[in-house]
Amino acid sequence: MKSTQFSELCFLGLASLFGVTASFQPQIPSVASFTAASNDPPFVLSSSTQIIVDSAFQNTGSPVSLIGYANTFREDLVSLTGFTELPGVQAGSLQDAPSAAPMIFLTLGATGHNYYSGVATEEGYDFAIRSASYVIKGSGALGAWWGTRTLLQQVALTTGSAAGISFAAGSGSDTPGWEVRGFMLDAARHWFEPSFLADLCIYASFFKLQTFHLHASDNIWDQNFIAGPNWRDLYSAFRFRPSPNSPIAGLVPAAQQNETYTKDDFTAVQATCAAHGVTIIPEIDTPGHSLPITKWKGPELGLPDTPDLLNLSHPETIPTIKAIWDEVLPWFAAPEVSIGADEYDPALGDVYIGFVNELAGYISQKSGKAIRVWGTNEPGSGAVSIDKNVTVQHWDFPGDSIPVRLLEQGYRVINSEQQFLYLDGKTSDNGQFLVELDQGLMWAGAPDGGGWAPNIFTRHDAGNNTAPQNPLLRGALMAIWNDWGNNATTPLEIYYQLARSLAVFAEKTWAGSGVRDTQLSQDQFDGIYETLNAAAPGQNLNRAVVSPSNNTLFAYPSVPQPLKTSYDSVGPPYTLRFTVKPLSATQISVPLFDGSSMLVPFDGGVLFAGRDSKLHVQGLAFEDTSTRIRYPLRSTPTGKAYVLPADVETTVEIHATRTYTYALIGGERYWWTTEVDVWGEYMKAANMSFAAPARFIRAEGFAGELGGVELVLGA
Ligand SMILES: *[C@@H]1O[C@H](CO)[C@@H](O)[C@H](O)[C@H]1NC(C)=O
Ligand SMILES: *[C@@H]1O[C@H](CO)[C@@H](O)[C@H](O)[C@H]1NC(C)=O
Ligand SMILES: *[C@@H]1O[C@H](CO)[C@@H](O)[C@H](O)[C@H]1NC(C)=O
Ligand SMILES: *[C@@H]1O[C@H](CO)[C@@H](O)[C@H](O)[C@H]1NC(C)=O
Ligand SMILES: *[C@@H]1O[C@H](CO)[C@@H](O)[C@H](O)[C@H]1NC(C)=O
Ligand SMILES: *[C@@H]1O[C@H](CO)[C@@H](O)[C@H](O)[C@H]1NC(C)=O
Ligand SMILES: *[C@@H]1O[C@H](CO)[C@@H](O)[C@H](O)[C@H]1NC(C)=O
C-alpha cells in the first residue's frame, strides 16, 4: 500500500516535471465512451510496466486465449515504444501484483456489451486508467484484445517523454456496432504470398476489423476466350493445393502449384490472423466463376459456350463440388465459409436455388459450418427459395435481390454494396469501381447526407436502407477485386489501395454513422490516420525504414563486388541513382565446382534485388518477386522496352511514389508501366509502383561496372 502511494507520487512528479499533459486522444475506430477523471494523476507507461493477465481467465478464449492475446500485445507494445526490456507477461491478480511499477491488467467479465442489434457480444471491453494500473476488462478474450489496440493507438497518438508515456486517468467502455467487419481480397485472379495475407490481417486488426474474406477460386472474365476455342488459355486459379493423392489433385495443374497455398501454409496464415483477432472466411466460388473446374474435368461439366458456368444438372457436377469441399473443409478454422454462388445463368433459377440449399446442408452436416452466398437475384419459379440460415452478402444494387426485402423475408444480410464498397486493383473499367474507398461517400454518402454505415445500401433512396439496429443485418465487408490479373498490380500496390480504406471502413463498421456522438468527424480522421498507419505494429507493409538525418540510406561510389546492405525493401517515395556500364556479352563464363567453367547465355543479370522487387539489366525491367512478372522500362506506355547500352556508362535516376515509378536517363523520362486487358474489350496502360530493391547490389550475375549508387528517401 505504502509503496503504491509512493510510486503514484513519483510518477505524478515525473509527468509534471516533463510537462506532459495527458488526455484521451480520438482514435480509429472511435471509442464509444470515455470519462476523464481529470483530478487524478495519469498512468505512466514505462519500460518497467508489467503486463498481468488475470489468472482466473488466462486460458479463456477460443481460438486464442486471453494470455495468447496478451503475449502478442506485449510484442506490439515493445515495437511501438521501443521498450525492449518490458517485463514478460505474467498471470496474477490485481491484488497481489507487484506494486512497484504501474501495470496493465487484462481480465474478463465486462457485462452489457451488445451489438446495435441488441445481441450480446464478446467483442466489447471496459477500461479503467488510474496511476497504478491500466485495466482492460473484456466481455470476451476478443474484446480484451480490442482493448489492447485502443491502448496501442493512444501510445501512437501521445508524445512520450523520458519518464514514459502518460495516459489521462479515467474510464471508458467500447463495443462494435456490428458482428461482421472486414474486407474481401480477390486472391484468385491475382496470386498473393501467404506472408502478404498474414500482414493484411495484422494491419486490419489494428483498426479492430475481424473478418478477412478470401476469394480463392475464379477466372479472369474475357468473353472472347470463354466463348471461343482457346478458353483453356484464360487465367484461372484454385488456390488450395490438394495433397498429391487426393481425388481433387487434378484441380491444380502442376505448372500452377507455385501459385497455391499448401495446407501448412494456410494453417499458418489462419493462426497468425487468429492471433490478431481476425478470422479468414474462405470462398470457393461455384457454380459460376468456375473455369478451374472445367479446365480439370472438361467442358461437359460446363454450360454450352460458357465453361465458366457449371451445368448443375450434369450428374458429375455436384459430386465434384462436394469432393472439393471434402478436401478443404478440414483446413478451415472459421465457423463459416462462402460458396460464392454469384452471377449464374438466370434461366436456371430453381436449379441454382436447389444447389445452394444442397451445398449448405452438405457443408453443415460435414463440418458444422454455416455458409454465405453472394446476393444474386436468380429468378426461380417461386416454388423454391434459399434456406433462411444462408447469409446473403449483398453487392449489386439493384441487380441482385433487394436487401431490405431479404431482411423482411428473414435472411441475414452482409452489406458489400459495390457503389460504396468495391475496389478494383489499380484501375477499373471507366471508373466502374474505385481505387480507394471514396471518402466523400463514406463521410456523407447516406441519403440524408450523413455518413455511410452497414445499414446504408443506397445513397439515393432511404426506403432501400435499414436501421443500424436491424437484428438480421450482420455487418459489412468491403472488397478489392483483381479483375485484370497478376500483371495489373504488385501486392504492395493492393495494400496502398487498402491502407486508408480499411481505416475509414473500420470506423464506420465499428461505430456506425449517426448512432454515437463520439464518432469521428472526417477532419479528426484525417488528422490521425497517417500517424496510426505508420504506427500499426506487427507488419511493415509500408516497407518503412528509419530515416537518416540526410535521408540517404546508402551511397557507394563504386561497387566492384556483389554487396549486401542492411536494408531489404524500401517503400516509396525514394530516389535510386546509379551509373552502370554493362558488358556486351551474349554469353558469360560461370565457374564450376571442379575448377573449370562454362559459357551460359547472358541476359545482363540483376543490378539490385530485395524482398519485393529486382531490377534487371535487360530492358531495365523491374521484377515483382511475388508473381515473377517483369515490367520493362518504356518511353511511352505501349512503346518499345528501353535498352541499356552495353560498354558505355549510363547514369540512371529512378523516382518512385506509390502511384508511379520513372527513370531519368540522359534528360529523358521513361516509365515503368503495364497494360491491362479490360474484359478482353480494350487495353489500358497504367503506371507501376515498385519498392526499392535494396538488399543486394550487383545481385545475380551482373557483369560490367556499377557505381555512383545512392538510395535517398523522397522522390
Ligand atoms: C446439363 O447436363 C445434362 C446431363 O448431361 C444434359 O442433359 C443437359 O442438357 C445439360 N444442360 C445444358 C443446359 O446443356
Ligand atoms: C439450414 O437449414 C437447412 C434446411 O432446414 C438444413 O438442412 C441445414 O442443415 C441448415 N444449415 C445450418 C448450417 O444450420
Ligand atoms: C429500392 O430499389 C428498387 C430496385 O432499384 C426500386 O425498384 C425501388 O423503387 C427502391 N425503393 C424502395 C423503397 O424499395
Ligand atoms: C548522408 O549519409 C550517408 C550515410 O551516413 C552518407 O553515406 C552520405 O555521404 C551522406 N550524404 C550527404 C550528401 O551528406
Ligand atoms: C509459376 O509457374 C508458371 C509456369 O511456369 C509461371 O508462368 C508463373 O510465373 C509462376 N508463378 C510464380 C509466382 O512463380
Ligand atoms: C497482362 O496480362 C494480360 C492478360 O491478362 C495481357 O493481355 C497483357 O498483355 C499483359 N500485359 C503486359 C504488359 O504484359
Ligand atoms: C503515370 O503517372 C504520370 C504522373 O502522374 C502521369 O502523367 C501519366 O499519365 C501516368 N501514366 C499512365 C499510363 O497512366
Short mmCIF file of C-alpha atoms in Angstrom, two decimals, residues 25 54 62 155 160 184 261 265 362 448 469 492 502 548-549 551 559 563-564 574 616 639 690:
data_model
loop_
_atom_site.label_atom_id
_atom_site.label_comp_id
_atom_site.label_asym_id
_atom_site.label_seq_id
_atom_site.Cartn_x
_atom_site.Cartn_y
_atom_site.Cartn_z
CA GLN A 25 -6.97 11.16 -27.99
CA ASP A 54 -5.91 -12.32 -14.63
CA SER A 62 -11.04 -19.66 -28.42
CA VAL A 155 0.59 5.29 -27.37
CA GLY A 160 6.15 10.44 -24.72
CA MET A 184 -12.57 -9.36 -49.14
CA TYR A 261 -1.29 -22.47 -50.56
CA ASP A 265 0.83 -22.50 -45.43
CA TYR A 362 -23.85 -30.83 -47.05
CA ASP A 448 -29.73 12.26 -45.61
CA GLN A 469 -30.34 -1.97 -35.11
CA LEU A 492 2.11 -3.72 -52.20
CA LEU A 502 -9.64 -0.14 -44.25
CA PRO A 548 18.84 9.01 -41.55
CA SER A 549 19.22 12.75 -40.97
CA ASN A 551 17.72 10.97 -45.96
CA VAL A 559 30.51 -1.43 -56.38
CA LEU A 563 27.22 -6.26 -51.84
CA LYS A 564 24.64 -6.93 -49.14
CA TYR A 574 12.52 7.18 -52.86
CA HIS A 616 17.25 -6.41 -64.28
CA GLY A 639 6.39 1.77 -76.61
CA PHE A 690 7.86 -0.62 -57.01
#
